[in-house]
Short mmCIF file of C-alpha atoms and ligand atoms in Angstrom, two decimals:
data_model
loop_
_atom_site.label_atom_id
_atom_site.label_comp_id
_atom_site.label_asym_id
_atom_site.label_seq_id
_atom_site.Cartn_x
_atom_site.Cartn_y
_atom_site.Cartn_z
CA MET M 24 84.32 -21.44 -11.37
CA ARG M 25 86.16 -18.11 -11.17
CA ASP M 26 89.15 -17.15 -13.32
CA VAL M 27 92.34 -17.27 -11.21
CA ALA M 28 95.59 -15.30 -11.44
CA VAL M 29 99.03 -15.48 -9.88
CA ILE M 30 100.10 -12.09 -8.52
CA GLY M 31 103.18 -12.93 -6.47
CA VAL M 32 106.06 -15.42 -6.60
CA GLY M 33 109.19 -16.03 -4.52
CA MET M 34 112.04 -18.49 -4.04
CA ASN M 35 115.45 -18.56 -2.44
CA ARG M 36 118.80 -19.50 -3.98
CA TRP M 37 118.80 -23.31 -4.09
CA GLY M 38 121.67 -25.59 -3.12
CA GLU M 39 123.16 -27.21 -0.03
CA LEU M 40 121.81 -24.75 2.53
CA TRP M 41 123.38 -26.16 5.69
CA GLU M 42 123.31 -22.80 7.46
CA LYS M 43 119.52 -22.55 7.16
CA SER M 44 116.77 -24.65 8.71
CA HIS M 45 113.85 -26.22 6.87
CA ARG M 46 111.46 -23.59 8.25
CA ASP M 47 113.91 -20.76 7.39
CA ILE M 48 114.02 -21.64 3.69
CA TRP M 49 110.25 -22.04 3.49
CA THR M 50 109.65 -18.70 5.25
CA GLU M 51 112.08 -16.85 2.97
CA ALA M 52 110.24 -18.02 -0.16
CA ALA M 53 106.74 -17.49 1.32
CA LEU M 54 107.47 -13.93 2.46
CA LYS M 55 109.05 -13.05 -0.90
CA ALA M 56 105.87 -14.19 -2.70
CA ILE M 57 103.60 -12.28 -0.30
CA ASP M 58 105.75 -9.18 -0.66
CA ASP M 59 105.76 -9.53 -4.46
CA ALA M 60 101.95 -9.83 -4.43
CA GLY M 61 101.60 -6.76 -2.20
CA VAL M 62 98.94 -8.40 0.02
CA ASP M 63 98.78 -8.04 3.80
CA HIS M 64 97.16 -11.41 4.55
CA VAL M 65 96.45 -14.83 3.10
CA ASP M 66 93.21 -16.76 3.71
CA ALA M 67 94.73 -20.24 3.38
CA MET M 68 97.98 -21.96 2.46
CA TYR M 69 99.13 -25.24 0.89
CA VAL M 70 102.54 -26.86 1.33
CA GLY M 71 103.85 -29.34 -1.23
CA THR M 72 106.46 -31.59 0.34
CA MET M 73 107.46 -35.17 -0.31
CA SER M 74 108.96 -36.35 2.95
CA GLY M 75 109.56 -33.89 5.77
CA GLY M 76 109.68 -36.97 8.01
CA LEU M 77 112.54 -38.82 6.29
CA PHE M 78 114.58 -35.74 5.32
CA VAL M 79 114.33 -33.58 8.48
CA GLY M 80 112.20 -35.60 10.94
CA GLN M 81 109.36 -33.08 10.72
CA GLU M 82 105.80 -33.87 9.67
CA HIS M 83 102.57 -31.94 10.33
CA LEU M 84 103.90 -29.25 8.01
CA GLY M 85 100.54 -27.60 7.27
CA ALA M 86 100.16 -26.54 10.89
CA MET M 87 103.87 -25.98 11.57
CA LEU M 88 104.38 -23.63 8.64
CA ALA M 89 101.05 -21.79 9.12
CA ASP M 90 102.26 -21.08 12.66
CA GLN M 91 105.62 -19.97 11.26
CA LEU M 92 103.90 -17.61 8.79
CA GLY M 93 102.26 -15.77 11.71
CA MET M 94 99.10 -14.75 9.86
CA GLY M 95 96.67 -16.24 12.37
CA PRO M 96 94.94 -19.64 12.54
CA ILE M 97 94.52 -20.01 8.77
CA PRO M 98 93.92 -23.43 7.19
CA GLY M 99 97.32 -24.95 6.34
CA THR M 100 97.29 -28.11 4.22
CA ARG M 101 100.22 -30.37 3.36
CA VAL M 102 100.01 -31.98 -0.09
CA GLU M 103 102.06 -35.04 -1.12
CA SER M 104 102.53 -36.55 -4.56
CA ALA M 105 106.27 -37.38 -4.47
CA CYS M 106 108.21 -35.04 -6.82
CA ALA M 107 104.88 -33.61 -8.07
CA SER M 108 103.93 -32.39 -4.57
CA GLY M 109 104.58 -28.73 -5.45
CA GLY M 110 102.56 -28.78 -8.66
CA LEU M 111 99.71 -30.51 -6.85
CA ALA M 112 99.84 -28.01 -3.94
CA PHE M 113 99.49 -25.22 -6.51
CA ARG M 114 96.53 -27.06 -8.06
CA GLN M 115 94.80 -27.31 -4.65
CA ALA M 116 95.33 -23.56 -4.17
CA TYR M 117 93.92 -22.95 -7.66
CA ILE M 118 90.82 -25.05 -6.85
CA ALA M 119 90.31 -23.17 -3.58
CA VAL M 120 90.32 -19.79 -5.37
CA ALA M 121 88.41 -20.92 -8.50
CA SER M 122 85.66 -22.48 -6.40
CA GLY M 123 85.19 -19.32 -4.33
CA ILE M 124 86.17 -20.95 -1.01
CA HIS M 125 89.10 -18.53 -0.50
CA ASP M 126 90.24 -15.26 -2.12
CA VAL M 127 93.96 -14.99 -1.29
CA VAL M 128 95.81 -18.31 -1.19
CA LEU M 129 99.50 -19.10 -0.76
CA ALA M 130 100.81 -22.15 -2.67
CA THR M 131 104.23 -23.32 -1.54
CA GLY M 132 106.68 -26.17 -1.88
CA VAL M 133 109.69 -27.08 0.25
CA GLU M 134 112.23 -29.85 0.74
CA LYS M 135 115.46 -29.91 2.71
CA MET M 136 117.30 -32.95 1.39
CA THR M 137 120.97 -32.45 2.31
CA ASP M 138 120.70 -32.82 6.09
CA VAL M 139 120.83 -36.60 5.52
CA ASP M 140 123.62 -38.48 3.71
CA GLY M 141 123.31 -39.66 0.09
CA GLY M 142 122.16 -43.17 1.04
CA ARG M 143 119.35 -41.89 3.20
CA ALA M 144 118.30 -39.34 0.58
CA THR M 145 118.17 -42.12 -2.02
CA TYR M 146 116.08 -44.25 0.37
CA ALA M 147 113.69 -41.35 1.07
CA LEU M 148 113.23 -40.75 -2.66
CA SER M 149 112.73 -44.46 -3.34
CA THR M 150 109.62 -44.51 -1.12
CA ALA M 151 107.83 -42.92 -4.10
CA ALA M 152 108.40 -46.09 -6.16
CA ASP M 153 106.62 -49.42 -5.64
CA GLN M 154 108.16 -50.85 -2.46
CA GLU M 155 107.04 -54.43 -2.99
CA TYR M 156 107.74 -54.84 -6.70
CA GLU M 157 110.60 -52.38 -7.30
CA CYS M 158 112.50 -51.19 -4.20
CA TYR M 159 112.71 -54.58 -2.38
CA HIS M 160 114.65 -55.80 -5.40
CA GLY M 161 117.18 -53.00 -5.01
CA ILE M 162 116.17 -50.51 -7.65
CA THR M 163 116.26 -46.73 -7.09
CA PHE M 164 115.13 -43.81 -9.28
CA PRO M 165 118.31 -43.50 -11.35
CA GLY M 166 117.93 -47.24 -12.10
CA LEU M 167 114.27 -46.93 -13.07
CA TYR M 168 114.95 -44.00 -15.41
CA ALA M 169 117.96 -45.86 -16.83
CA MET M 170 115.61 -48.70 -17.84
CA MET M 171 113.26 -46.18 -19.47
CA ALA M 172 116.25 -44.72 -21.31
CA ARG M 173 117.37 -48.16 -22.53
CA VAL M 174 113.90 -48.94 -23.90
CA HIS M 175 113.75 -45.52 -25.62
CA MET M 176 117.22 -46.01 -27.13
CA HIS M 177 116.39 -49.53 -28.32
CA ARG M 178 113.02 -48.62 -29.82
CA TYR M 179 113.69 -45.18 -31.31
CA GLY M 180 117.46 -45.08 -31.76
CA THR M 181 117.89 -42.35 -29.14
CA THR M 182 121.62 -41.81 -28.62
CA ARG M 183 124.01 -40.99 -25.77
CA GLU M 184 124.74 -37.62 -27.47
CA GLN M 185 121.02 -36.78 -27.50
CA LEU M 186 120.79 -37.40 -23.74
CA SER M 187 123.79 -35.11 -23.24
CA ALA M 188 122.15 -32.41 -25.39
CA VAL M 189 119.41 -32.03 -22.75
CA ALA M 190 121.91 -31.57 -19.91
CA ILE M 191 124.10 -29.17 -21.94
CA LYS M 192 121.08 -26.99 -22.88
CA ASN M 193 119.68 -26.91 -19.33
CA HIS M 194 123.05 -26.02 -17.78
CA HIS M 195 123.43 -23.29 -20.42
CA ASN M 196 120.05 -21.80 -19.41
CA GLY M 197 120.77 -22.27 -15.71
CA ALA M 198 124.07 -20.42 -16.06
CA HIS M 199 121.91 -17.29 -16.44
CA ASN M 200 119.71 -18.07 -13.42
CA PRO M 201 121.08 -16.47 -10.24
CA LEU M 202 119.00 -18.83 -8.07
CA ALA M 203 120.28 -22.08 -9.63
CA GLN M 204 122.23 -24.68 -7.64
CA TYR M 205 124.61 -25.59 -10.51
CA PRO M 206 124.80 -22.52 -12.79
CA MET M 207 127.71 -23.76 -14.93
CA GLU M 208 128.06 -24.54 -18.63
CA ILE M 209 128.95 -28.15 -19.49
CA THR M 210 129.94 -30.08 -22.62
CA HIS M 211 129.34 -33.62 -23.89
CA ASP M 212 132.88 -34.42 -22.76
CA VAL M 213 132.05 -33.27 -19.20
CA VAL M 214 128.94 -35.48 -19.22
CA MET M 215 130.91 -38.50 -20.47
CA LYS M 216 133.65 -38.02 -17.87
CA SER M 217 131.14 -37.76 -14.99
CA ALA M 218 130.54 -40.87 -12.88
CA LEU M 219 128.30 -43.61 -14.25
CA VAL M 220 125.25 -43.74 -11.93
CA ALA M 221 122.96 -46.28 -13.66
CA ASP M 222 123.92 -47.22 -17.21
CA PRO M 223 123.41 -45.26 -19.50
CA LEU M 224 122.79 -42.37 -17.04
CA ARG M 225 125.79 -40.49 -15.68
CA LEU M 226 125.95 -37.96 -12.86
CA MET M 227 125.48 -35.15 -15.39
CA ASP M 228 122.24 -36.78 -16.60
CA CYS M 229 120.78 -36.58 -13.07
CA SER M 230 119.05 -33.78 -11.20
CA PRO M 231 120.87 -33.12 -7.92
CA VAL M 232 119.87 -33.43 -4.27
CA THR M 233 118.82 -29.93 -3.17
CA ASP M 234 117.52 -27.75 -0.34
CA GLY M 235 115.00 -25.14 -1.46
CA ALA M 236 111.53 -23.66 -1.40
CA ALA M 237 109.24 -21.68 -3.69
CA ALA M 238 105.91 -19.91 -3.27
CA ALA M 239 103.13 -18.22 -5.24
CA VAL M 240 100.09 -16.11 -4.31
CA LEU M 241 96.80 -16.78 -6.14
CA VAL M 242 93.70 -14.57 -6.23
CA PRO M 243 90.59 -14.27 -8.44
CA LEU M 244 91.51 -12.60 -11.77
CA GLU M 245 89.08 -9.74 -11.11
CA LEU M 246 90.81 -8.94 -7.82
CA ALA M 247 94.24 -9.31 -9.45
CA LYS M 248 93.47 -6.58 -11.96
CA LYS M 249 92.68 -4.20 -9.06
CA ILE M 250 95.59 -4.95 -6.76
CA THR M 251 98.58 -6.17 -8.74
CA ARG M 252 101.52 -3.80 -9.23
CA THR M 253 102.79 -5.87 -12.12
CA THR M 254 101.44 -8.13 -14.91
CA ALA M 255 98.78 -10.53 -13.64
CA VAL M 256 99.25 -14.05 -14.95
CA ARG M 257 96.04 -16.02 -15.60
CA VAL M 258 95.89 -19.73 -14.80
CA ALA M 259 94.40 -20.95 -18.08
CA ALA M 260 94.38 -24.66 -17.18
CA SER M 261 95.06 -27.02 -14.30
CA ALA M 262 95.11 -30.79 -14.88
CA HIS M 263 96.24 -33.87 -12.95
CA ALA M 264 96.46 -37.52 -14.03
CA THR M 265 97.93 -40.75 -12.70
CA ASP M 266 99.46 -43.95 -14.06
CA THR M 267 100.65 -47.27 -12.60
CA LEU M 268 103.12 -46.83 -9.74
CA ALA M 269 105.32 -49.71 -10.91
CA LEU M 270 107.06 -49.25 -14.23
CA HIS M 271 106.63 -52.90 -15.30
CA ASP M 272 102.81 -52.59 -15.14
CA ARG M 273 102.76 -50.09 -18.02
CA PRO M 274 102.01 -51.20 -21.55
CA ASP M 275 104.88 -49.00 -22.76
CA MET M 276 107.82 -48.10 -20.49
CA ALA M 277 108.94 -45.43 -22.97
CA TRP M 278 105.71 -43.44 -22.82
CA LEU M 279 104.49 -41.09 -20.04
CA GLY M 280 100.75 -41.78 -20.05
CA SER M 281 99.91 -39.53 -17.07
CA THR M 282 101.66 -36.55 -18.67
CA ALA M 283 99.92 -37.15 -22.01
CA LYS M 284 96.51 -37.34 -20.29
CA ALA M 285 97.05 -34.27 -18.09
CA ALA M 286 98.35 -32.32 -21.13
CA LYS M 287 95.32 -33.32 -23.23
CA ASP M 288 92.98 -32.10 -20.47
CA ALA M 289 94.97 -28.89 -20.00
CA TYR M 290 95.00 -28.04 -23.72
CA GLN M 291 91.25 -28.55 -23.81
CA GLN M 292 90.69 -26.26 -20.80
CA ALA M 293 92.99 -23.52 -22.10
CA GLY M 294 91.77 -23.71 -25.70
CA VAL M 295 95.34 -23.79 -27.01
CA GLY M 296 97.59 -26.61 -28.20
CA PRO M 297 101.34 -27.24 -28.14
CA LYS M 298 101.89 -24.99 -31.19
CA GLU M 299 100.59 -21.90 -29.36
CA LEU M 300 102.90 -22.33 -26.35
CA SER M 301 105.72 -19.78 -26.08
CA PHE M 302 107.78 -22.12 -23.82
CA CYS M 303 107.53 -24.90 -21.21
CA GLU M 304 109.06 -25.74 -17.84
CA VAL M 305 109.18 -29.54 -17.56
CA HIS M 306 110.31 -32.23 -15.15
CA ASP M 307 113.84 -33.17 -16.33
CA CYS M 308 114.73 -35.22 -13.22
CA PHE M 309 116.93 -37.20 -15.62
CA THR M 310 117.82 -36.24 -19.20
CA ILE M 311 115.68 -39.06 -20.62
CA ALA M 312 112.70 -37.66 -18.70
CA GLU M 313 112.79 -34.36 -20.64
CA ILE M 314 112.97 -36.28 -23.92
CA MET M 315 109.93 -38.37 -22.99
CA VAL M 316 108.00 -35.39 -21.57
CA ILE M 317 108.28 -33.28 -24.73
CA GLU M 318 106.88 -36.24 -26.68
CA ALA M 319 103.97 -36.70 -24.22
CA LEU M 320 103.19 -32.96 -24.37
CA GLY M 321 102.90 -33.23 -28.16
CA LEU M 322 105.76 -30.79 -28.77
CA CYS M 323 107.35 -33.33 -31.10
CA GLU M 324 106.48 -36.79 -32.48
CA LYS M 325 106.66 -39.91 -30.31
CA GLY M 326 110.23 -41.23 -30.37
CA LYS M 327 111.67 -37.97 -31.73
CA GLY M 328 112.40 -36.20 -28.39
CA GLY M 329 116.11 -37.01 -28.55
CA GLU M 330 116.44 -35.78 -32.12
CA ALA M 331 114.52 -32.57 -31.31
CA SER M 332 116.80 -31.87 -28.32
CA ALA M 333 120.02 -32.44 -30.25
CA ALA M 334 118.76 -30.28 -33.13
CA GLY M 335 118.33 -27.29 -30.79
CA ARG M 336 114.54 -27.15 -31.15
CA THR M 337 114.18 -26.91 -27.33
CA ALA M 338 116.91 -24.26 -26.86
CA LEU M 339 116.16 -20.69 -25.73
CA GLY M 340 115.97 -19.40 -29.29
CA GLY M 341 114.52 -22.67 -30.64
CA GLU M 342 111.13 -23.58 -32.02
CA PHE M 343 109.71 -24.57 -28.60
CA PRO M 344 112.02 -23.53 -25.72
CA VAL M 345 112.05 -25.99 -22.81
CA ASN M 346 113.30 -25.22 -19.31
CA PRO M 347 114.56 -21.64 -19.70
CA SER M 348 115.15 -21.66 -15.90
CA GLY M 349 117.80 -24.38 -16.25
CA GLY M 350 115.30 -27.07 -15.25
CA LEU M 351 115.79 -29.53 -12.44
CA LYS M 352 119.22 -30.44 -13.86
CA SER M 353 120.85 -27.05 -13.28
CA LYS M 354 118.46 -25.15 -10.99
CA GLY M 355 118.20 -28.11 -8.59
CA HIS M 356 115.42 -30.46 -7.47
CA PRO M 357 114.23 -30.01 -3.86
CA VAL M 358 111.44 -32.43 -4.71
CA GLY M 359 108.42 -30.80 -3.00
CA ALA M 360 109.41 -27.30 -4.18
CA THR M 361 110.10 -28.07 -7.85
CA GLY M 362 106.54 -27.76 -9.17
CA VAL M 363 106.04 -24.33 -7.58
CA ALA M 364 109.42 -23.07 -8.83
CA GLN M 365 108.46 -24.07 -12.39
CA ILE M 366 105.42 -21.79 -12.01
CA LEU M 367 107.65 -18.98 -10.70
CA GLU M 368 109.74 -19.17 -13.89
CA VAL M 369 106.61 -19.06 -16.06
CA VAL M 370 105.24 -16.04 -14.16
CA GLU M 371 108.54 -14.19 -14.45
CA GLN M 372 108.83 -15.03 -18.17
CA LEU M 373 105.27 -13.80 -18.81
CA ARG M 374 106.11 -10.61 -16.91
CA GLY M 375 109.16 -10.18 -19.18
CA ALA M 376 111.49 -10.18 -16.16
CA CYS M 377 114.00 -12.92 -17.05
CA GLY M 378 116.89 -10.89 -18.49
CA VAL M 379 119.29 -12.93 -20.64
CA ARG M 380 117.06 -16.02 -20.58
CA GLN M 381 113.89 -14.08 -21.49
CA ILE M 382 111.69 -15.73 -24.15
CA LYS M 383 110.74 -13.06 -26.69
CA ASP M 384 107.04 -12.07 -26.71
CA ALA M 385 106.13 -14.83 -24.24
CA ARG M 386 102.36 -15.17 -23.98
CA TRP M 387 101.54 -18.79 -23.12
CA GLY M 388 103.65 -20.92 -20.72
CA LEU M 389 103.16 -24.53 -19.62
CA THR M 390 104.46 -26.37 -16.56
CA GLN M 391 104.69 -30.17 -16.24
CA ASN M 392 105.63 -31.66 -12.86
CA MET M 393 105.67 -35.41 -12.21
CA GLY M 394 106.00 -37.85 -9.34
CA GLY M 395 108.11 -41.03 -9.46
CA THR M 396 108.52 -42.42 -12.95
CA GLY M 397 105.39 -40.55 -13.98
CA ALA M 398 102.80 -42.24 -11.75
CA SER M 399 101.42 -38.74 -11.21
CA SER M 400 101.62 -35.70 -13.47
CA VAL M 401 100.36 -32.17 -13.00
CA VAL M 402 100.14 -29.79 -15.97
CA HIS M 403 99.30 -26.09 -15.79
CA ILE M 404 98.98 -23.54 -18.59
CA PHE M 405 99.36 -19.83 -17.94
CA GLU M 406 98.58 -16.75 -20.04
CA ARG M 407 99.85 -13.20 -19.74
CA ALA M 408 96.63 -11.43 -18.65
N1 LIG G 517 124.71 -32.47 -11.31
C1 LIG G 517 125.88 -31.82 -11.29
N2 LIG G 517 126.79 -31.93 -10.30
C2 LIG G 517 126.45 -32.73 -9.27
C3 LIG G 517 125.25 -33.42 -9.21
C4 LIG G 517 124.35 -33.27 -10.29
N3 LIG G 517 123.19 -33.94 -10.31
N4 LIG G 517 125.18 -34.12 -8.07
C5 LIG G 517 126.33 -33.88 -7.41
N5 LIG G 517 127.11 -33.05 -8.13
C6 LIG G 517 128.49 -32.63 -7.82
C7 LIG G 517 128.69 -32.19 -6.38
O1 LIG G 517 128.62 -30.79 -6.24
C8 LIG G 517 130.09 -32.69 -6.10
O2 LIG G 517 131.01 -31.78 -6.69
P1 LIG G 517 132.44 -31.49 -5.98
O3 LIG G 517 133.15 -32.80 -5.92
O4 LIG G 517 133.08 -30.48 -6.91
O5 LIG G 517 132.10 -30.96 -4.62
C9 LIG G 517 130.19 -33.98 -6.89
O6 LIG G 517 129.25 -33.83 -7.96
C10 LIG G 517 129.84 -35.22 -6.08
O7 LIG G 517 128.70 -34.90 -5.28
P2 LIG G 517 128.01 -35.94 -4.33
O8 LIG G 517 127.00 -35.20 -3.53
O9 LIG G 517 129.04 -36.76 -3.61
O10 LIG G 517 127.26 -36.85 -5.38
P3 LIG G 517 126.58 -38.21 -5.10
O11 LIG G 517 127.34 -39.24 -5.85
O12 LIG G 517 126.32 -38.44 -3.65
O13 LIG G 517 125.14 -37.98 -5.80
C11 LIG G 517 123.69 -38.39 -7.58
C12 LIG G 517 125.04 -37.81 -7.17
C13 LIG G 517 123.52 -38.16 -9.09
C14 LIG G 517 123.64 -39.90 -7.31
C15 LIG G 517 122.56 -37.67 -6.79
O14 LIG G 517 122.58 -36.31 -7.08
C16 LIG G 517 121.19 -38.24 -7.09
O15 LIG G 517 120.79 -39.25 -6.51
N6 LIG G 517 120.43 -37.59 -7.99
C17 LIG G 517 119.09 -38.04 -8.34
C18 LIG G 517 118.09 -37.50 -7.38
C19 LIG G 517 116.74 -38.12 -7.62
O16 LIG G 517 116.60 -39.30 -7.84
N7 LIG G 517 115.69 -37.31 -7.55
C20 LIG G 517 114.35 -37.76 -7.76
C21 LIG G 517 114.10 -37.90 -9.20
S1 LIG G 517 112.66 -38.87 -9.56
#
């Protein structure tokens, strides 16, 4: 296997992009990444997307977007793993470069979710849960995560204020991200006055519905050192694990087994542990998710994620900063694009290009992207090369 580096990243401003088409937003991000990398061609491309069919009526995205890119008849592959589609698309690109199959590979993610109304968006998202045992009985993702939150609160004493602390911190970070969908500061009072979505989760505990895309260019590390105009970022680990699709089949609803397994594998590959990480970008689709993810990554003890968040340990200047980009909560969550955008933030942090939200002396960054209630998790670790 060859060492792999990321030499280019790009994304557009996320939000309700009614004036742009699905292919427009993808192209904008893809061309920004190619331009940033300074390459004149790509050998292959991967597209992470959850449901082009249900959101915009367009499938066959590997071929459609390769055609749109206009770089010849290159292999274009669509990758789907619900909200982890972007992270998994990046992993496929990594495997293609590491194995020696291709030298210059474009990893992308895209979702255009606001062309349908809220009900249809909720239905499209719910197809990532277990249709027979969960959705037919009326549950949706906010409801599933609300149950996880209730179990966590009951078992570990996690409080409503601790859930709010995650949203407040991520909106604070996102307020410094010019590409974020909701770049505003919020308070606990704002969270508590927002609409109740699925008890105990309120609107301000939820990631939004978003249009957006993100892209990255990967090459062998040796080639990166010769061609990059900026800091090359080495992919130190790439890991993927799964869990039961239905929440009730898990031995513990308050534990993310797929994230813990992928993290264990990633730490082993990279030769570093949670203590060495300078920061993480994690999948805070709901505030309780970030609390459970930091536990599964080993950043804090099991059951202590809420306490760690409220104590400021995950803040920008904290012991282990989490989601300096603003996370899914503030930056937005165009499901297929999220995993690639997490990698963009890590690359820019390791380049030292994040301005006010820059993590001092950042050397190691981790991304954790998950599908559904954690039925799939993809973890990557990056090092400033
Ligand atoms: N955070 C902050 N503000 C939000 C928001 C969010 N998550 N979602 C919507 N808003 C704002 C809107 O901008 C709008 O503001 P305005 O009145 O000033 O214009 C207002 O809240 C209402 O927006 P609307 O689009 O009508 O909200 P909604 O009730 O249709 O949807 C949610 C809100 C939380 C239900 C929706 O965002 C949602 O389903 N989120 C979860 C998505 C999800 O499950 N993703 C997959 C995770 S596994």
